PDB file of N, CA and C in Angstrom:
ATOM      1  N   UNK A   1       0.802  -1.184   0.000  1.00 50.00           N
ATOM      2  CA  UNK A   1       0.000   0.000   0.000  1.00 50.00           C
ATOM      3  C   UNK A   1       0.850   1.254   0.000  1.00 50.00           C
ATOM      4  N   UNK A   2       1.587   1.643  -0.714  1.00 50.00           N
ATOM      5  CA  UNK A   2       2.989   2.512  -0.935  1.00 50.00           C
ATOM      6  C   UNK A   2       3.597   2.618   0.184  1.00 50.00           C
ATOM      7  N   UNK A   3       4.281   1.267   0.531  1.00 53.00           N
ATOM      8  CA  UNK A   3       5.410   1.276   1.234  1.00 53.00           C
ATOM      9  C   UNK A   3       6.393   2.115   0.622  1.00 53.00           C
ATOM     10  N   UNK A   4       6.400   2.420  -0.136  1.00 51.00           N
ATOM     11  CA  UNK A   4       7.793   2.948  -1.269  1.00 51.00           C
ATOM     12  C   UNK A   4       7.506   4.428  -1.077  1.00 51.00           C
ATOM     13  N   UNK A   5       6.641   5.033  -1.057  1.00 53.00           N
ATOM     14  CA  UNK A   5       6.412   6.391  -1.277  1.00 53.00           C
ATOM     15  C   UNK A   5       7.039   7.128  -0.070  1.00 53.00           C
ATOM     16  N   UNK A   6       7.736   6.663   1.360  1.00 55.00           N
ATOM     17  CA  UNK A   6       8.567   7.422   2.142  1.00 55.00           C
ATOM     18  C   UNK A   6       9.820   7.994   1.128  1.00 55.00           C
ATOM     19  N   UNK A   7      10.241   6.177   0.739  1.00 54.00           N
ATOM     20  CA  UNK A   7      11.316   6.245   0.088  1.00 54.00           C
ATOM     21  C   UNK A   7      11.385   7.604  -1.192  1.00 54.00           C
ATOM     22  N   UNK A   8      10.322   7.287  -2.300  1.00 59.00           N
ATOM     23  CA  UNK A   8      10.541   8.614  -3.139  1.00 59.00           C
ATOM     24  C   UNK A   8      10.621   9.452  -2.824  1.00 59.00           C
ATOM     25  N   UNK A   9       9.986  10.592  -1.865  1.00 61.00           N
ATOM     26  CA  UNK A   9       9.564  11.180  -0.988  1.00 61.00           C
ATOM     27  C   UNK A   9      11.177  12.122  -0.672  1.00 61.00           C
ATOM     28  N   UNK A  10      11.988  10.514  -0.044  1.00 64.00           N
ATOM     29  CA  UNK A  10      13.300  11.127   0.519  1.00 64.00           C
ATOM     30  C   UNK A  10      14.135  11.394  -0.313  1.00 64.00           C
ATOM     31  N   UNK A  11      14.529  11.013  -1.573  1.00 63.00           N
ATOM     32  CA  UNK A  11      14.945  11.072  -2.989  1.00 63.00           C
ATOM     33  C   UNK A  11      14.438  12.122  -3.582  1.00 63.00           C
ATOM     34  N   UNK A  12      13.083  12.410  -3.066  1.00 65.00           N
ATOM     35  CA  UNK A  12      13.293  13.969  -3.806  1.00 65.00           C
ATOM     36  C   UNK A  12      13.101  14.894  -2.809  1.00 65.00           C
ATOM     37  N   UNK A  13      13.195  14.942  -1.661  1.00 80.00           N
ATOM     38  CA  UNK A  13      14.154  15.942  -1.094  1.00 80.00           C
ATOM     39  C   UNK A  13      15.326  15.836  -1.166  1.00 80.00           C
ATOM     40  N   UNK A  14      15.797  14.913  -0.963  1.00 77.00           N
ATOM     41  CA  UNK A  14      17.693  15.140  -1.420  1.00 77.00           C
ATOM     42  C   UNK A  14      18.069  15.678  -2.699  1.00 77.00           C
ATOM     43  N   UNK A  15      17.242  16.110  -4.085  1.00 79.00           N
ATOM     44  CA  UNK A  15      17.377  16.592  -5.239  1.00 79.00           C
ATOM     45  C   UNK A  15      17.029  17.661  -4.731  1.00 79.00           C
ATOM     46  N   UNK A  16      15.874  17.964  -4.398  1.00 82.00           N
ATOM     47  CA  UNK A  16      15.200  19.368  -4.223  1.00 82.00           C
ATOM     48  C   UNK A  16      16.363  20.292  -3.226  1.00 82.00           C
ATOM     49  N   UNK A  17      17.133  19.395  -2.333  1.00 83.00           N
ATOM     50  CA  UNK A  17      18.695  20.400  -1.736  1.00 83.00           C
ATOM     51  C   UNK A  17      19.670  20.153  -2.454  1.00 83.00           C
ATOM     52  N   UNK A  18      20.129  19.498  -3.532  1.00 82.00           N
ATOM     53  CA  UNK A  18      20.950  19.421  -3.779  1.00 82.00           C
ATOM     54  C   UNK A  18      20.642  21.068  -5.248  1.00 82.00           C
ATOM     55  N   UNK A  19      19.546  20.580  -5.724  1.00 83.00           N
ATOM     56  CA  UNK A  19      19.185  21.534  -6.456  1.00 83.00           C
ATOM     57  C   UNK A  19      19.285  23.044  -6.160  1.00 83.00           C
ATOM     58  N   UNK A  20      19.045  23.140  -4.544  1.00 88.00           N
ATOM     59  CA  UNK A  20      18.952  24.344  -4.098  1.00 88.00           C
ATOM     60  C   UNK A  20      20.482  24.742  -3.321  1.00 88.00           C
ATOM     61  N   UNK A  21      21.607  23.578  -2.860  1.00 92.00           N
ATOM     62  CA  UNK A  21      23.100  23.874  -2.697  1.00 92.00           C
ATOM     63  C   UNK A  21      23.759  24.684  -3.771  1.00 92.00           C
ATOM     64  N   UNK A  22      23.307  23.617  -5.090  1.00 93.00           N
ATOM     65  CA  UNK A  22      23.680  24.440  -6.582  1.00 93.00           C
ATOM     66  C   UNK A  22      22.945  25.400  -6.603  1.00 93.00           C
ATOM     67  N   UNK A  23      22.627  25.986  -6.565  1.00 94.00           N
ATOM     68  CA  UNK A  23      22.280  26.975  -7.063  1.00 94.00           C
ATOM     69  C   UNK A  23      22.707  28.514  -6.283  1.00 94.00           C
ATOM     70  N   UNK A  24      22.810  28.132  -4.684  1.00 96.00           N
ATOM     71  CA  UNK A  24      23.546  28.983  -3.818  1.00 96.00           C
ATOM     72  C   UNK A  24      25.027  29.184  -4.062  1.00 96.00           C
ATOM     73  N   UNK A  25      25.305  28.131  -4.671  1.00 96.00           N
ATOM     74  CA  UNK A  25      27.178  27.878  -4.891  1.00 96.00           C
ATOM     75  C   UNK A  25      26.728  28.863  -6.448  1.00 96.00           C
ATOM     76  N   UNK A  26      26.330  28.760  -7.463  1.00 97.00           N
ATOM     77  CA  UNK A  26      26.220  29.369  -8.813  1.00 97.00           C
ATOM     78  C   UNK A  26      25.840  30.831  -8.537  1.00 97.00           C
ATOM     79  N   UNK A  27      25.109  31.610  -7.388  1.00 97.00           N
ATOM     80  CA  UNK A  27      24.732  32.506  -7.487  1.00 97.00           C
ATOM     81  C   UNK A  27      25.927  33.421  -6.392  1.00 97.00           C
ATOM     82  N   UNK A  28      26.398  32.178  -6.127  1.00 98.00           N
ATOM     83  CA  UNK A  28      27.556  33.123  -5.040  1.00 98.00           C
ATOM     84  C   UNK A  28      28.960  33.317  -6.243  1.00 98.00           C
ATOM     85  N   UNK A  29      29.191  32.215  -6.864  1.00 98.00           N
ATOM     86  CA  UNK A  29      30.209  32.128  -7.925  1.00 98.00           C
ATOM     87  C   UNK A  29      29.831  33.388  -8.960  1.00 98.00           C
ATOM     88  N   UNK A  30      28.441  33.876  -9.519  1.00 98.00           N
ATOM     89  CA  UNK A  30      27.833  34.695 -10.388  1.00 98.00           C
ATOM     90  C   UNK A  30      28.263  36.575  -9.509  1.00 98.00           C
ATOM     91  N   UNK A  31      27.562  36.597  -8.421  1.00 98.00           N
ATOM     92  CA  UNK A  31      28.533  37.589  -7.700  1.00 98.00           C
ATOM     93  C   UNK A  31      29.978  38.049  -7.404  1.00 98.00           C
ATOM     94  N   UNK A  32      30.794  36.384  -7.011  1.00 98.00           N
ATOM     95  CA  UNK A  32      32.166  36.838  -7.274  1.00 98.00           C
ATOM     96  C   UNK A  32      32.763  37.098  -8.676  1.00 98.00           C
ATOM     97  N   UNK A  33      32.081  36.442  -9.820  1.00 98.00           N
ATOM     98  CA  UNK A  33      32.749  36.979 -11.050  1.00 98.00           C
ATOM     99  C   UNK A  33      32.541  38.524 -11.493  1.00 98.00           C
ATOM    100  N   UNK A  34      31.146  38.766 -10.927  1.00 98.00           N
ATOM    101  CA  UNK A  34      30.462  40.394 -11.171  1.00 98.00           C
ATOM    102  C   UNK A  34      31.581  41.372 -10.790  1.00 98.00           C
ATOM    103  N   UNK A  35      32.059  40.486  -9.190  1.00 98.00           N
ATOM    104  CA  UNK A  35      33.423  41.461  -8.486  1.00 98.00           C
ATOM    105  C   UNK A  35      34.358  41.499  -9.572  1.00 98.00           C
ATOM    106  N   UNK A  36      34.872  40.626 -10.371  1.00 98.00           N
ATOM    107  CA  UNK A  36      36.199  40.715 -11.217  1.00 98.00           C
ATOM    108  C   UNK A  36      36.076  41.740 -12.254  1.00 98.00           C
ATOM    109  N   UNK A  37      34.572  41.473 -13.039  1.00 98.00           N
ATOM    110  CA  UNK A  37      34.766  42.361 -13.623  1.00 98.00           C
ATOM    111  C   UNK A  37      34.896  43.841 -13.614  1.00 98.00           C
ATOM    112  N   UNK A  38      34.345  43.798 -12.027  1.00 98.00           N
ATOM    113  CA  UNK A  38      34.454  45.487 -11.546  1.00 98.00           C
ATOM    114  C   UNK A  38      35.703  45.657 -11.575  1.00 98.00           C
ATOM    115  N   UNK A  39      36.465  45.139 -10.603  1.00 98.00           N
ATOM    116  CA  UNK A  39      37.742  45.211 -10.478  1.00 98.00           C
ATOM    117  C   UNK A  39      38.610  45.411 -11.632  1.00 98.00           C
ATOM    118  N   UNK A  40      38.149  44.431 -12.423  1.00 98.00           N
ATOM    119  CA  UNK A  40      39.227  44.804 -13.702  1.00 98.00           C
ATOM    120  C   UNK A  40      38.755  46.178 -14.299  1.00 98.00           C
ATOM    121  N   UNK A  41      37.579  46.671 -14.313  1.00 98.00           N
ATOM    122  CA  UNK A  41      37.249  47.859 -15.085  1.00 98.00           C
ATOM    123  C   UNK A  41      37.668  49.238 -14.077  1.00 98.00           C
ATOM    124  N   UNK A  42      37.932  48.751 -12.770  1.00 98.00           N
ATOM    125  CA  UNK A  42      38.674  49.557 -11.787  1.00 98.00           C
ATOM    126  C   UNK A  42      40.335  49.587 -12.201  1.00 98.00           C
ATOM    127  N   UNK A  43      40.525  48.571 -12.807  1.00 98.00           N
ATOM    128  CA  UNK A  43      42.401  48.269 -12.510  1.00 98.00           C
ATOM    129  C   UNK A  43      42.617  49.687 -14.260  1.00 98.00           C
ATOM    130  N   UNK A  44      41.348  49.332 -15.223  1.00 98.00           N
ATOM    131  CA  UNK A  44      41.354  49.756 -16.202  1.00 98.00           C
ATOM    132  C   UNK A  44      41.370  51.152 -16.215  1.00 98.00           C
ATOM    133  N   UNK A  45      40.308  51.657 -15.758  1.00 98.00           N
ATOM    134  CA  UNK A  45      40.217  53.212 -15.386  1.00 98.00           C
ATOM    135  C   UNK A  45      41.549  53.866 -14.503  1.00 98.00           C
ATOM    136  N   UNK A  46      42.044  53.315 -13.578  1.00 98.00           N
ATOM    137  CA  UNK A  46      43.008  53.760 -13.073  1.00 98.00           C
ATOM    138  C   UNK A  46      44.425  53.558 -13.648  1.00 98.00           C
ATOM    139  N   UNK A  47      44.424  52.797 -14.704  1.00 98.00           N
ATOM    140  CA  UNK A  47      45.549  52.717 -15.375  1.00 98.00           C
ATOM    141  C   UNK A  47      46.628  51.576 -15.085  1.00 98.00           C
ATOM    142  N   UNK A  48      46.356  50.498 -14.121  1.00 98.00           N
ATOM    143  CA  UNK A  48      46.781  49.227 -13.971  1.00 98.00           C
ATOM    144  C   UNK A  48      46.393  48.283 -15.119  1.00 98.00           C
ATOM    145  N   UNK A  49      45.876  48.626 -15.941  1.00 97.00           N
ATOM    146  CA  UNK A  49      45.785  47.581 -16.994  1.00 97.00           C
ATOM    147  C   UNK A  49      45.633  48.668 -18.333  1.00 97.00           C
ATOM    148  N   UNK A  50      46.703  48.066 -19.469  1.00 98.00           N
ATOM    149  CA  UNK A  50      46.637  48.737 -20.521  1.00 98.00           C
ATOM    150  C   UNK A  50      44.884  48.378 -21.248  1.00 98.00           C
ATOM    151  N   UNK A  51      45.278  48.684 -22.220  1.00 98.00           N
ATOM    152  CA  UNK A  51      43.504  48.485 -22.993  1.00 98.00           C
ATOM    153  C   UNK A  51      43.646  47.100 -23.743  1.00 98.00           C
ATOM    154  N   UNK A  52      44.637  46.789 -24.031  1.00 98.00           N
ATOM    155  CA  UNK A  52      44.928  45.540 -24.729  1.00 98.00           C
ATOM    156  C   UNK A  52      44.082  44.368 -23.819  1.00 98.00           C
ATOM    157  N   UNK A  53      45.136  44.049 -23.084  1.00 98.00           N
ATOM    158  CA  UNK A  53      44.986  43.531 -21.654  1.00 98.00           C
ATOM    159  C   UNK A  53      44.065  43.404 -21.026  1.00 98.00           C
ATOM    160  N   UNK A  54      43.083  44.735 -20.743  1.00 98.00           N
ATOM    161  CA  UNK A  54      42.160  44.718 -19.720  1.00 98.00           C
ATOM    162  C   UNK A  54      40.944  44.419 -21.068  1.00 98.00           C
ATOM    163  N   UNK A  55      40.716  44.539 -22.721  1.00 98.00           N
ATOM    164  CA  UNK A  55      39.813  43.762 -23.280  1.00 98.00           C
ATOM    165  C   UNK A  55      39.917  42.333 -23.030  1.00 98.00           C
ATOM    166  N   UNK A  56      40.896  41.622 -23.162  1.00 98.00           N
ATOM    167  CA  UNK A  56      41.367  39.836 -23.200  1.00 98.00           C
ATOM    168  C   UNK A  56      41.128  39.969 -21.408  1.00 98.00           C
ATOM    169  N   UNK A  57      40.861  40.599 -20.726  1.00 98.00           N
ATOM    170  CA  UNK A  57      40.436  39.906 -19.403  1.00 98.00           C
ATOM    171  C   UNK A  57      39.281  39.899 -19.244  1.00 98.00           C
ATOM    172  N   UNK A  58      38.465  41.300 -19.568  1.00 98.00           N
ATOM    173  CA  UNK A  58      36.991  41.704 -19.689  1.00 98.00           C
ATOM    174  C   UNK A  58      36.373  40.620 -20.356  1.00 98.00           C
ATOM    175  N   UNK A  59      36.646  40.117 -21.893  1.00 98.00           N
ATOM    176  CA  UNK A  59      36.035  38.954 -22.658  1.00 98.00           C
ATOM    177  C   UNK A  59      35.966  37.620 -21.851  1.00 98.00           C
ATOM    178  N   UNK A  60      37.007  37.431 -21.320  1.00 98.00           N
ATOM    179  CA  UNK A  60      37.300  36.140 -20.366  1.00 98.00           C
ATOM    180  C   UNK A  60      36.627  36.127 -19.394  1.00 98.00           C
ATOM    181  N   UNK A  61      36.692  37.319 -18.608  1.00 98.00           N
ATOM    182  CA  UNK A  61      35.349  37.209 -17.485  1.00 98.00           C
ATOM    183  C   UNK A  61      33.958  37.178 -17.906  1.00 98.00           C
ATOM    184  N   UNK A  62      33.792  37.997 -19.356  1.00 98.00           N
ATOM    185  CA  UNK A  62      32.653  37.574 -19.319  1.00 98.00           C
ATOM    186  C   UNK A  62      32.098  36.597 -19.523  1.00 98.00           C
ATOM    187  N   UNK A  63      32.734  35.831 -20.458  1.00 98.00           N
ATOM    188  CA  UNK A  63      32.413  34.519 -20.786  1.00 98.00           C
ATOM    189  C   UNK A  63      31.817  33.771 -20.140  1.00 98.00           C
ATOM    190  N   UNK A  64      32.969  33.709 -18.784  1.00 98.00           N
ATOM    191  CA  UNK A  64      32.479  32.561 -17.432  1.00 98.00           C
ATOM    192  C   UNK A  64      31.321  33.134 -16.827  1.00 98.00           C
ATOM    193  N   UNK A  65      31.169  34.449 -17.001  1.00 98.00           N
ATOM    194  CA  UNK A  65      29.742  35.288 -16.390  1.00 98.00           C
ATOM    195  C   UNK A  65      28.525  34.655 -17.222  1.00 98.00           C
ATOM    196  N   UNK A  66      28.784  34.209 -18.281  1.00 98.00           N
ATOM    197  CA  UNK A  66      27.976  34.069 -19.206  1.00 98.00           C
ATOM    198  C   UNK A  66      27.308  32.581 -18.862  1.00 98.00           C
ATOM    199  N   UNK A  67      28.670  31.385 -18.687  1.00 98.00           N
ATOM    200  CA  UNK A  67      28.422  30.360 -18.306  1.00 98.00           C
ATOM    201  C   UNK A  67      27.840  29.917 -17.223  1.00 98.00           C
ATOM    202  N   UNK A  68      28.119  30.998 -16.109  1.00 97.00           N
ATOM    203  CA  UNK A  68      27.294  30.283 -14.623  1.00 97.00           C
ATOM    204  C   UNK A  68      26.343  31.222 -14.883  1.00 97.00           C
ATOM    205  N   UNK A  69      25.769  32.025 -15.834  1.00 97.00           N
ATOM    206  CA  UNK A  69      24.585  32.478 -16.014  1.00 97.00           C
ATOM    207  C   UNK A  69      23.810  31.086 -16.734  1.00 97.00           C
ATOM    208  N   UNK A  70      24.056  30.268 -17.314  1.00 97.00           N
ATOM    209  CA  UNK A  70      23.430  29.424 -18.294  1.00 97.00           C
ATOM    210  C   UNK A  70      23.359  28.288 -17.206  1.00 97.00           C
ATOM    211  N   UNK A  71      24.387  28.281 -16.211  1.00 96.00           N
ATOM    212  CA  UNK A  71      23.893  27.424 -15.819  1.00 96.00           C
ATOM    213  C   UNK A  71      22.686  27.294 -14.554  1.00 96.00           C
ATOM    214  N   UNK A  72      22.779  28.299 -13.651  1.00 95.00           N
ATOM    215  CA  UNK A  72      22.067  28.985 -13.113  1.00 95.00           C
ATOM    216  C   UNK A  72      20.455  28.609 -14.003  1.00 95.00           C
ATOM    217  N   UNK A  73      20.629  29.066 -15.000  1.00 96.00           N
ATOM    218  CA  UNK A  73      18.811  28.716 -16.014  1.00 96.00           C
ATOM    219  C   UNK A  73      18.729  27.341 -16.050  1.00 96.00           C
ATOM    220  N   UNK A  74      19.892  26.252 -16.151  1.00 94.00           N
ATOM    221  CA  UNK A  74      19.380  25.402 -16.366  1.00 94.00           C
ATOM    222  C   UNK A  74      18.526  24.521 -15.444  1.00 94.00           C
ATOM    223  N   UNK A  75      19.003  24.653 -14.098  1.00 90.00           N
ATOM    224  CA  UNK A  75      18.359  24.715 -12.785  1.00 90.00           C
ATOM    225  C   UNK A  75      16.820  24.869 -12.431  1.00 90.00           C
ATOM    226  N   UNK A  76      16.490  25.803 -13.766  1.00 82.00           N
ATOM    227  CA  UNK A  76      14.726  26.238 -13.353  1.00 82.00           C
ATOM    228  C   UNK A  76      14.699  27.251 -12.738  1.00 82.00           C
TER     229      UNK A  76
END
């Protein structure tokens, strides 16, 4: 008479946190990259990074900004 249904039950709470760990780790990772790119557009404006340089870092950060943005959606 669904003996089993504790069991599913506990299987999807352990998704439903694991779902929600990821997603605290992706949105904390999505903030610290936000920091880099400030930073680099700080290192830029103040003249610690030529323009060469601070484009090939800007593209690179964004990229990965881009990626834990995608992944972040894939989540729901």
């Amino acid at each position: 008479m669904g003996g089993s249904a504790p069991l599913r039950h506990g299987v999807a709470d352990a998704e439903e946190i694991a779902d929600t760990t990821a997603r605290q780790e992706l949105e904390a990772a999505k903030e610290a990259k936000y920091r880099e790119i400030r930073d680099a557009e700080l290192d830029f404006r103040t003249g610690k990074l030529g323009e060469a340089d601070f484009k090939a870092i800007d593209r690179q950060l964004r990229a990965e900004a881009v990626d834990i943005l995608r992944a972040i959606d894939r989540l729901g």
